[in-house]
Short mmCIF file of C-alpha atoms in Angstrom, two decimals:
data_model
loop_
_atom_site.label_atom_id
_atom_site.label_comp_id
_atom_site.label_asym_id
_atom_site.label_seq_id
_atom_site.Cartn_x
_atom_site.Cartn_y
_atom_site.Cartn_z
CA UNK A 1 112.63 104.76 60.08
CA UNK A 2 114.48 101.65 60.30
CA UNK A 3 115.93 99.05 62.38
CA UNK A 4 118.30 100.10 64.72
CA UNK A 5 121.48 98.02 64.69
CA UNK A 6 122.04 95.76 67.61
CA UNK A 7 122.30 97.41 71.08
CA UNK A 8 126.06 96.48 72.24
CA UNK A 9 127.09 98.98 73.96
CA UNK A 10 129.03 100.74 71.73
CA UNK A 11 128.21 104.41 72.94
CA UNK A 12 124.94 106.64 74.21
CA UNK A 13 122.72 108.55 72.14
CA UNK A 14 122.14 111.05 74.35
CA UNK A 15 118.00 110.63 74.04
CA UNK A 16 115.81 110.99 77.16
CA UNK A 17 113.10 108.19 77.32
CA UNK A 18 109.76 109.14 78.56
CA UNK A 19 107.12 107.44 80.69
CA UNK A 20 104.11 106.59 79.02
CA UNK A 21 102.81 106.24 82.88
CA UNK A 22 103.90 110.42 83.24
CA UNK A 23 101.59 111.44 80.21
CA UNK A 24 98.47 109.79 82.13
CA UNK A 25 97.85 112.93 83.35
CA UNK A 26 99.34 115.44 80.38
CA UNK A 27 96.37 117.69 79.06
CA UNK A 28 96.51 121.18 78.50
CA UNK A 29 94.84 122.54 81.81
CA UNK A 30 97.98 121.59 83.76
CA UNK A 31 100.86 123.48 84.44
CA UNK A 32 102.69 120.75 87.18
CA UNK A 33 102.62 118.20 84.47
CA UNK A 34 106.03 116.34 83.25
CA UNK A 35 105.12 117.18 79.64
CA UNK A 36 102.62 118.95 77.97
CA UNK A 37 100.83 119.12 74.39
CA UNK A 38 103.28 120.36 71.95
CA UNK A 39 106.33 118.44 73.68
CA UNK A 40 108.75 116.60 71.41
CA UNK A 41 109.40 112.94 73.43
CA UNK A 42 111.08 109.92 73.01
CA UNK A 43 109.31 106.47 74.41
CA UNK A 44 110.38 102.84 73.87
CA UNK A 45 107.71 100.23 74.32
CA UNK A 46 106.21 96.95 72.95
CA UNK A 47 103.91 97.38 70.13
CA UNK A 48 100.86 96.64 70.95
CA UNK A 49 98.99 96.62 68.12
CA UNK A 50 99.39 98.63 64.72
CA UNK A 51 96.78 99.20 62.21
CA UNK A 52 97.95 100.79 58.49
CA UNK A 53 95.17 101.80 56.02
CA UNK A 54 95.94 104.13 53.12
CA UNK A 55 98.11 107.08 54.06
CA UNK A 56 97.46 106.48 57.78
CA UNK A 57 98.38 104.77 60.89
CA UNK A 58 97.60 104.00 64.30
CA UNK A 59 99.61 102.06 66.73
CA UNK A 60 99.65 101.51 70.85
CA UNK A 61 103.00 101.22 72.66
CA UNK A 62 103.04 99.67 75.61
CA UNK A 63 105.58 100.14 78.51
CA UNK A 64 105.40 97.47 81.81
CA UNK A 65 102.15 96.03 80.79
CA UNK A 66 100.10 98.49 82.09
CA UNK A 67 100.72 101.85 80.62
CA UNK A 68 99.43 102.36 76.93
CA UNK A 69 99.17 105.37 74.31
CA UNK A 70 98.15 105.81 70.88
CA UNK A 71 100.60 107.33 68.27
CA UNK A 72 99.69 108.18 64.78
CA UNK A 73 101.50 109.34 61.30
CA UNK A 74 99.41 110.88 58.14
CA UNK A 75 100.53 110.91 55.01
CA UNK A 76 102.61 114.42 54.36
CA UNK A 77 101.40 115.98 51.10
CA UNK A 78 104.77 118.06 51.09
CA UNK A 79 106.83 114.74 51.33
CA UNK A 80 104.77 111.97 49.20
CA UNK A 81 108.62 109.97 48.85
CA UNK A 82 108.94 110.07 52.68
CA UNK A 83 105.60 109.17 53.71
CA UNK A 84 105.64 106.36 51.65
CA UNK A 85 108.59 104.93 52.78
CA UNK A 86 107.49 105.68 56.09
CA UNK A 87 104.13 103.91 55.90
CA UNK A 88 106.30 100.97 53.89
CA UNK A 89 108.36 100.59 57.46
CA UNK A 90 105.20 100.66 59.34
CA UNK A 91 103.63 97.68 57.80
CA UNK A 92 106.33 95.81 58.23
CA UNK A 93 106.32 96.16 61.89
CA UNK A 94 105.23 92.88 63.88
CA UNK A 95 103.47 93.22 66.96
CA UNK A 96 105.03 92.97 70.27
CA UNK A 97 108.17 94.38 68.89
CA UNK A 98 110.49 96.69 71.15
CA UNK A 99 110.37 100.01 69.45
CA UNK A 100 111.56 103.27 69.67
CA UNK A 101 108.95 106.47 68.64
CA UNK A 102 110.03 109.89 68.89
CA UNK A 103 106.39 112.29 68.32
CA UNK A 104 105.15 115.14 69.68
CA UNK A 105 101.93 115.74 72.31
CA UNK A 106 98.75 116.35 70.54
CA UNK A 107 96.13 117.19 72.96
CA UNK A 108 92.24 116.97 73.48
CA UNK A 109 92.38 113.42 72.65
CA UNK A 110 89.30 111.09 73.66
CA UNK A 111 91.24 107.52 73.29
CA UNK A 112 89.32 105.16 75.65
CA UNK A 113 91.31 101.82 74.83
CA UNK A 114 94.68 103.25 76.16
CA UNK A 115 95.73 104.23 79.88
CA UNK A 116 96.45 107.70 78.28
CA UNK A 117 93.54 108.61 77.22
CA UNK A 118 93.66 112.65 76.50
CA UNK A 119 96.82 113.25 74.53
CA UNK A 120 98.27 110.72 71.88
CA UNK A 121 101.71 111.31 69.85
CA UNK A 122 102.37 112.10 65.99
CA UNK A 123 105.42 109.99 65.17
CA UNK A 124 107.93 111.64 63.31
CA UNK A 125 110.56 109.08 64.02
CA UNK A 126 110.71 105.06 64.42
CA UNK A 127 112.89 102.27 64.82
CA UNK A 128 112.48 98.62 65.89
CA UNK A 129 115.08 97.95 68.87
CA UNK A 130 114.18 93.82 68.76
CA UNK A 131 111.80 92.78 66.40
CA UNK A 132 109.17 90.08 67.38
CA UNK A 133 108.52 87.20 65.41
CA UNK A 134 105.50 87.82 63.13
CA UNK A 135 104.41 84.11 64.39
CA UNK A 136 103.95 84.33 68.22
CA UNK A 137 102.81 81.48 70.21
CA UNK A 138 99.78 83.66 71.32
CA UNK A 139 98.97 86.92 71.77
CA UNK A 140 99.02 89.03 74.69
CA UNK A 141 95.07 90.28 73.80
CA UNK A 142 93.91 86.66 73.87
CA UNK A 143 95.94 85.88 76.86
CA UNK A 144 94.37 88.60 79.05
CA UNK A 145 91.01 88.14 78.54
CA UNK A 146 89.03 86.86 81.53
CA UNK A 147 87.50 83.27 81.54
CA UNK A 148 83.99 84.61 81.56
CA UNK A 149 84.66 86.73 78.69
CA UNK A 150 85.93 84.04 76.87
CA UNK A 151 82.96 81.47 77.94
CA UNK A 152 80.25 84.57 76.82
CA UNK A 153 82.19 84.56 73.10
CA UNK A 154 81.89 81.21 72.06
CA UNK A 155 78.30 80.91 70.36
CA UNK A 156 79.29 83.78 68.75
CA UNK A 157 80.19 84.20 65.21
CA UNK A 158 83.97 85.38 66.29
CA UNK A 159 84.92 83.57 69.34
CA UNK A 160 87.79 84.10 71.36
CA UNK A 161 90.51 81.52 71.83
CA UNK A 162 91.15 79.62 74.88
CA UNK A 163 94.48 79.39 75.54
CA UNK A 164 95.61 75.94 77.76
CA UNK A 165 97.78 76.02 80.91
CA UNK A 166 100.33 74.49 79.35
CA UNK A 167 100.45 76.43 76.42
CA UNK A 168 100.82 79.72 78.37
CA UNK A 169 103.99 78.00 81.04
CA UNK A 170 105.30 76.78 77.90
CA UNK A 171 105.76 80.38 76.64
CA UNK A 172 105.73 82.20 80.32
CA UNK A 173 107.52 85.24 79.19
CA UNK A 174 104.20 86.12 76.82
CA UNK A 175 102.13 84.67 79.56
CA UNK A 176 103.47 87.56 81.94
CA UNK A 177 102.99 90.33 79.80
CA UNK A 178 99.51 90.37 79.94
CA UNK A 179 98.42 92.67 82.78
CA UNK A 180 96.86 90.13 85.38
CA UNK A 181 99.63 88.15 85.50
CA UNK A 182 102.08 90.76 85.60
CA UNK A 183 100.28 92.29 88.31
CA UNK A 184 100.53 88.95 89.85
CA UNK A 185 104.38 89.13 90.13
CA UNK A 186 104.03 92.83 91.46
CA UNK A 187 101.74 91.42 94.18
CA UNK A 188 103.99 88.41 95.14
CA UNK A 189 107.18 91.15 95.46
CA UNK A 190 104.61 93.18 97.79
CA UNK A 191 104.42 90.55 99.97
CA UNK A 192 107.75 89.79 100.44
CA UNK A 193 108.25 93.40 100.91
CA UNK A 194 105.23 93.59 103.72
CA UNK A 195 106.98 89.97 105.31
CA UNK A 196 110.04 91.50 105.70
CA UNK A 197 108.57 95.27 107.14
CA UNK A 198 106.68 93.77 109.95
CA UNK A 199 108.92 90.94 111.15
CA UNK A 200 111.94 93.76 111.04
CA UNK A 201 109.77 96.16 113.18
CA UNK A 202 108.95 93.44 115.83
CA UNK A 203 112.50 92.84 116.62
CA UNK A 204 113.77 90.11 113.73
CA UNK A 205 117.04 89.89 111.56
CA UNK A 206 117.39 88.16 108.40
CA UNK A 207 119.29 84.98 107.47
CA UNK A 208 120.39 82.73 104.76
CA UNK A 209 120.64 79.22 105.32
CA UNK A 210 122.25 76.73 103.18
CA UNK A 211 120.49 74.64 100.75
CA UNK A 212 122.41 71.85 99.92
CA UNK A 213 122.26 69.75 103.29
CA UNK A 214 123.42 66.45 104.37
CA UNK A 215 120.44 65.05 105.42
CA UNK A 216 116.00 65.47 105.33
CA UNK A 217 115.34 68.39 107.28
CA UNK A 218 111.53 67.50 107.00
CA UNK A 219 110.78 63.43 108.29
CA UNK A 220 108.04 62.10 105.60
CA UNK A 221 108.27 65.13 103.39
CA UNK A 222 110.48 63.63 99.77
CA UNK A 223 113.76 65.39 98.72
CA UNK A 224 115.84 65.60 96.03
CA UNK A 225 119.45 64.20 96.19
CA UNK A 226 122.80 65.27 94.31
CA UNK A 227 126.20 64.36 94.53
CA UNK A 228 128.12 66.33 96.69
CA UNK A 229 132.33 65.17 95.89
CA UNK A 230 131.16 61.69 95.98
CA UNK A 231 128.69 62.11 99.12
CA UNK A 232 124.78 62.36 98.88
CA UNK A 233 123.37 65.66 99.54
CA UNK A 234 119.85 66.90 99.63
CA UNK A 235 118.47 70.00 98.47
CA UNK A 236 116.60 71.75 101.71
CA UNK A 237 113.10 71.19 101.99
CA UNK A 238 113.25 74.39 104.43
CA UNK A 239 115.39 76.15 106.27
CA UNK A 240 113.89 73.94 109.28
CA UNK A 241 117.22 72.93 111.70
CA UNK A 242 119.07 76.32 110.54
CA UNK A 243 116.36 78.49 112.02
CA UNK A 244 116.72 76.92 115.32
CA UNK A 245 120.31 76.70 115.56
CA UNK A 246 119.52 80.48 114.73
CA UNK A 247 118.06 80.37 118.24
CA UNK A 248 120.99 78.24 119.83
CA UNK A 249 123.27 80.98 118.51
CA UNK A 250 121.56 84.13 120.36
CA UNK A 251 119.84 85.25 117.59
CA UNK A 252 116.70 85.50 119.25
CA UNK A 253 114.43 86.38 116.12
CA UNK A 254 114.92 85.29 112.78
CA UNK A 255 113.29 85.15 109.03
CA UNK A 256 114.11 83.72 105.91
CA UNK A 257 112.89 84.48 102.35
CA UNK A 258 114.46 81.52 100.39
CA UNK A 259 113.65 78.22 97.68
CA UNK A 260 112.19 75.90 99.34
CA UNK A 261 112.23 72.11 97.31
CA UNK A 262 109.89 68.95 97.84
CA UNK A 263 110.57 66.24 95.71
CA UNK A 264 106.36 64.72 96.03
CA UNK A 265 105.20 63.78 93.23
CA UNK A 266 101.73 65.83 93.78
CA UNK A 267 99.77 66.94 90.91
CA UNK A 268 97.29 69.23 92.31
CA UNK A 269 96.38 73.05 91.55
CA UNK A 270 98.36 73.52 94.94
CA UNK A 271 101.57 71.65 95.14
CA UNK A 272 105.22 72.81 93.37
CA UNK A 273 108.11 70.85 93.62
CA UNK A 274 110.13 74.27 94.51
CA UNK A 275 108.49 77.21 95.68
CA UNK A 276 109.95 80.21 98.10
CA UNK A 277 109.31 79.89 101.49
CA UNK A 278 108.73 82.38 104.16
CA UNK A 279 109.97 81.54 107.27
CA UNK A 280 110.40 82.56 111.11
CA UNK A 281 112.23 81.31 114.49
CA UNK A 282 112.18 83.06 117.10
CA UNK A 283 112.78 82.32 121.29
CA UNK A 284 109.51 82.46 123.26
CA UNK A 285 108.91 82.94 127.27
CA UNK A 286 105.64 80.75 127.98
CA UNK A 287 103.63 79.57 125.02
CA UNK A 288 103.81 79.27 121.29
CA UNK A 289 100.86 81.87 121.56
CA UNK A 290 103.59 84.61 121.65
CA UNK A 291 104.60 83.59 118.00
CA UNK A 292 101.07 83.20 116.82
CA UNK A 293 100.36 86.75 117.76
CA UNK A 294 103.63 87.77 115.72
CA UNK A 295 102.13 85.77 112.77
CA UNK A 296 98.85 87.04 113.05
CA UNK A 297 100.40 90.71 113.13
CA UNK A 298 102.54 90.22 110.25
CA UNK A 299 99.52 88.84 107.91
CA UNK A 300 97.06 91.67 109.24
CA UNK A 301 100.45 93.93 107.87
CA UNK A 302 100.75 92.20 104.42
CA UNK A 303 96.40 92.14 103.80
CA UNK A 304 95.73 95.61 104.83
CA UNK A 305 99.31 96.80 103.04
CA UNK A 306 98.25 95.03 99.60
CA UNK A 307 94.53 96.56 99.49
CA UNK A 308 96.17 100.22 100.55
CA UNK A 309 99.64 100.15 98.58
CA UNK A 310 99.31 98.04 95.80
CA UNK A 311 95.04 99.10 95.00
CA UNK A 312 96.26 99.70 91.50
CA UNK A 313 97.73 96.21 90.44
CA UNK A 314 94.77 94.17 92.69
CA UNK A 315 92.36 95.92 90.65
CA UNK A 316 94.10 94.89 87.54
CA UNK A 317 94.07 90.97 88.32
CA UNK A 318 90.48 91.22 89.59
CA UNK A 319 89.73 92.62 85.92
CA UNK A 320 90.81 89.04 84.47
CA UNK A 321 90.49 86.99 88.33
CA UNK A 322 87.77 87.80 90.28
CA UNK A 323 88.21 87.76 94.05
CA UNK A 324 87.17 89.64 97.03
CA UNK A 325 89.44 90.91 99.74
CA UNK A 326 90.46 88.36 102.28
CA UNK A 327 88.69 89.26 105.73
CA UNK A 328 90.55 88.90 108.68
CA UNK A 329 90.09 89.52 112.57
CA UNK A 330 91.81 91.76 114.70
CA UNK A 331 93.21 89.31 117.19
CA UNK A 332 94.42 86.07 116.08
CA UNK A 333 91.28 83.17 115.33
CA UNK A 334 92.59 80.59 117.14
CA UNK A 335 90.79 76.65 116.25
CA UNK A 336 91.59 74.05 118.15
CA UNK A 337 91.84 70.28 117.24
CA UNK A 338 89.00 68.85 118.87
CA UNK A 339 86.65 72.30 117.78
CA UNK A 340 87.88 71.73 113.82
CA UNK A 341 86.79 68.02 114.50
CA UNK A 342 83.37 68.47 115.61
CA UNK A 343 82.18 70.99 113.10
CA UNK A 344 83.68 69.02 110.30
CA UNK A 345 81.69 65.64 111.80
CA UNK A 346 78.57 68.25 111.39
CA UNK A 347 79.80 68.60 107.82
CA UNK A 348 79.38 64.71 107.10
CA UNK A 349 83.01 63.86 107.49
CA UNK A 350 84.24 60.39 108.85
CA UNK A 351 86.51 61.70 111.18
CA UNK A 352 87.75 58.24 112.15
CA UNK A 353 89.74 58.21 115.77
CA UNK A 354 90.37 61.90 115.18
CA UNK A 355 93.88 61.15 114.58
CA UNK A 356 94.62 61.29 111.21
CA UNK A 357 95.39 64.46 108.96
CA UNK A 358 92.87 66.40 107.31
CA UNK A 359 92.43 66.42 103.57
CA UNK A 360 91.93 69.13 100.69
CA UNK A 361 88.24 68.69 101.22
CA UNK A 362 88.07 69.03 104.96
CA UNK A 363 90.49 72.11 104.68
CA UNK A 364 87.53 73.52 102.74
CA UNK A 365 84.67 72.73 104.41
CA UNK A 366 86.16 74.05 107.55
CA UNK A 367 87.09 77.42 106.21
CA UNK A 368 83.50 77.75 104.97
CA UNK A 369 81.94 77.06 108.43
CA UNK A 370 85.12 79.29 110.17
CA UNK A 371 83.71 82.14 107.66
CA UNK A 372 80.42 81.42 108.73
CA UNK A 373 80.88 81.65 112.35
CA UNK A 374 83.80 83.81 113.01
CA UNK A 375 83.35 85.87 109.70
CA UNK A 376 86.96 85.29 108.99
CA UNK A 377 89.39 84.03 105.73
CA UNK A 378 92.40 83.94 107.52
CA UNK A 379 92.50 81.39 110.74
CA UNK A 380 94.67 79.26 112.60
CA UNK A 381 94.22 75.69 113.52
CA UNK A 382 96.57 74.39 116.46
CA UNK A 383 97.24 71.11 118.67
CA UNK A 384 97.66 68.67 115.95
CA UNK A 385 97.95 65.02 117.02
CA UNK A 386 101.84 64.28 117.14
CA UNK A 387 101.40 61.44 114.72
CA UNK A 388 101.33 63.35 112.07
CA UNK A 389 103.68 66.16 112.67
CA UNK A 390 107.60 66.46 112.22
CA UNK A 391 109.99 65.21 114.99
CA UNK A 392 110.66 68.76 115.94
CA UNK A 393 107.56 69.19 117.38
CA UNK A 394 106.62 69.96 121.13
CA UNK A 395 104.12 67.30 122.38
CA UNK A 396 100.96 68.77 124.24
CA UNK A 397 101.82 69.05 127.99
CA UNK A 398 98.80 67.40 129.07
CA UNK A 399 98.33 64.69 126.03
CA UNK A 400 101.12 63.24 124.41
CA UNK A 401 99.04 61.76 121.49
CA UNK A 402 98.99 66.16 120.42
CA UNK A 403 101.23 68.60 119.67
CA UNK A 404 102.00 72.33 120.15
CA UNK A 405 101.68 72.61 116.52
CA UNK A 406 99.40 74.77 113.93
CA UNK A 407 98.71 75.36 110.58
CA UNK A 408 96.88 78.39 108.88
CA UNK A 409 94.67 79.18 106.62
CA UNK A 410 93.20 81.36 103.92
CA UNK A 411 89.74 80.66 102.24
CA UNK A 412 89.93 76.90 103.53
CA UNK A 413 93.54 76.06 102.15
CA UNK A 414 96.59 76.03 104.01
CA UNK A 415 99.32 78.56 103.55
CA UNK A 416 101.11 77.81 106.92
CA UNK A 417 102.50 74.87 109.11
CA UNK A 418 104.24 75.89 112.23
CA UNK A 419 104.72 74.53 115.75
CA UNK A 420 106.70 75.05 119.46
CA UNK A 421 109.97 73.09 118.91
CA UNK A 422 111.21 70.74 120.94
CA UNK A 423 114.21 72.00 122.13
CA UNK A 424 115.28 69.25 125.07
CA UNK A 425 117.58 66.92 123.24
CA UNK A 426 116.84 64.20 124.80
CA UNK A 427 113.18 64.36 123.83
CA UNK A 428 113.94 65.48 120.30
CA UNK A 429 115.88 61.64 120.14
CA UNK A 430 113.65 60.03 121.83
CA UNK A 431 110.77 60.94 119.49
CA UNK A 432 113.56 60.49 117.03
CA UNK A 433 113.58 56.74 117.78
CA UNK A 434 109.36 56.17 118.10
CA UNK A 435 109.08 57.59 114.47
CA UNK A 436 111.65 55.90 113.04
CA UNK A 437 114.20 58.09 112.27
CA UNK A 438 118.17 57.54 112.64
CA UNK A 439 120.02 60.57 113.81
CA UNK A 440 122.55 60.33 111.16
CA UNK A 441 124.96 62.97 110.29
CA UNK A 442 122.59 65.42 109.12
CA UNK A 443 120.77 65.66 112.32
CA UNK A 444 124.26 65.62 114.77
CA UNK A 445 124.80 68.56 114.55
CA UNK A 446 121.26 70.17 115.35
CA UNK A 447 121.10 68.34 118.15
CA UNK A 448 124.04 69.27 119.46
CA UNK A 449 122.93 72.92 119.33
CA UNK A 450 120.15 72.09 122.09
CA UNK A 451 122.77 70.15 124.09
CA UNK A 452 124.83 73.41 124.76
CA UNK A 453 121.42 75.33 125.93
CA UNK A 454 119.05 76.85 123.66
CA UNK A 455 115.90 79.24 124.49
CA UNK A 456 112.35 77.23 124.26
CA UNK A 457 110.94 79.04 120.73
CA UNK A 458 108.46 78.67 117.52
CA UNK A 459 107.92 79.33 114.31
CA UNK A 460 106.36 78.77 111.13
CA UNK A 461 107.18 77.88 107.41
CA UNK A 462 105.04 80.04 105.22
CA UNK A 463 104.25 79.44 101.16
CA UNK A 464 104.75 82.38 99.11
CA UNK A 465 103.29 81.24 96.30
CA UNK A 466 100.31 79.84 98.27
CA UNK A 467 99.77 83.06 99.87
CA UNK A 468 99.17 84.96 96.52
CA UNK A 469 97.29 81.82 94.60
CA UNK A 470 95.17 82.18 97.87
CA UNK A 471 94.85 85.54 98.50
CA UNK A 472 94.14 86.32 94.84
CA UNK A 473 91.19 83.76 94.22
CA UNK A 474 93.23 82.06 91.80
CA UNK A 475 92.65 78.70 90.34
CA UNK A 476 95.92 77.34 90.65
CA UNK A 477 99.09 77.87 92.27
CA UNK A 478 101.14 78.10 88.95
CA UNK A 479 99.24 81.28 88.53
CA UNK A 480 101.27 82.65 90.97
CA UNK A 481 104.56 81.00 90.51
CA UNK A 482 106.92 83.05 87.87
CA UNK A 483 108.47 79.62 86.28
CA UNK A 484 106.73 77.32 88.26
CA UNK A 485 107.72 73.57 88.71
CA UNK A 486 106.23 70.87 89.44
CA UNK A 487 106.66 66.79 88.75
CA UNK A 488 106.11 67.04 84.95
CA UNK A 489 107.83 70.56 84.43
CA UNK A 490 111.34 71.67 84.76
CA UNK A 491 111.71 74.23 82.05
CA UNK A 492 111.07 77.35 80.83
#
């Protein structure tokens, strides 16, 4: 027993540490299990809880937020002095400390509160690797309760504390130890993996574009500026210009997963100043519908993969944050701008001349109507007015007031924006003038790449955190960001 000396890679102990997950199927009825009752093993994990009373101690060791096992110690009558020292040391342990524990597996247990329910460990040795402070910002147990559970306790003798968002985010490393929040990050990782899988299977390659650029990449979106050796540079608002230049370089199908920066003072539940973009661009033969079909296949792969391959993580999340699986159609569900205007007018919204962008309330109402009419949470809306789309958007061939652009929605909120791009250098220059945008240094190379010949193309930019936030039915996009950045937060 006792605190370990600071681990500084002086030497290797030769100890083999077991996984708590491997103990979840350990019992006396199977010879195929990794560990059997009677085996002596070492475990490293967090001290989830501990209770020392009289001559006994019960503790729970936690690994990776999801896996827990009970360990126990009883006073040894044959070694009263040693037992006294052990119990004193166990009393000194603090919750959330990282500990090493050696124990013997004991079968026949019935521990309902742990993921390992049929076996427990008899403690023989225990050491503290990293001691947590006694006064924590909050308890992981408190942070792991659902809002319904907290609310139901308020009229009882022992109401559970309600932890505010700022407290959680100030101590995000603690907040992410809860099973649900830890699982959200794993789902975020899974979305990236599934996105890559789908696009690789559809002939795409992954690119990595610069994030320091000479000018704005999105007209109308705020930019962060920085000094670049005496010149002013911007943090990229998207890889848009470089995706298109990749098409000019004969990389006909490209995607990127990378940071996106928006200096917009938007303090809402769905906006971040830095997020992760899932971007794609592809050459098309005739129509941007080719791109919508690719993206639809990609999202089908993501939605199906999450429910089948990550069911355990989803179950953990849904215990704290209730949601139902996203519904979607087999073929793309594409709603045209006039139909959306008609639906929203029927819902009582004043749509004016039909040329303005949709606000959040309109998007939610449209999502409800589409779900009722077509039975899907995931849909696409195309033919937005040209006035509200970026300069690189191809105009509609029949009515220049509209464009070959589209947004995509989950549960009535936008997760993706895209379009057929304007690949004609003369038309791009004309649109820039019409929008009052100077074709400065930042756009010169972009336009030149069209002058040297480029395939017609279309693409989209998807917000990773938005996808996770809406897929899981969370109440705030910050829950889907590891360390969120908004106008009021740049730490931790």
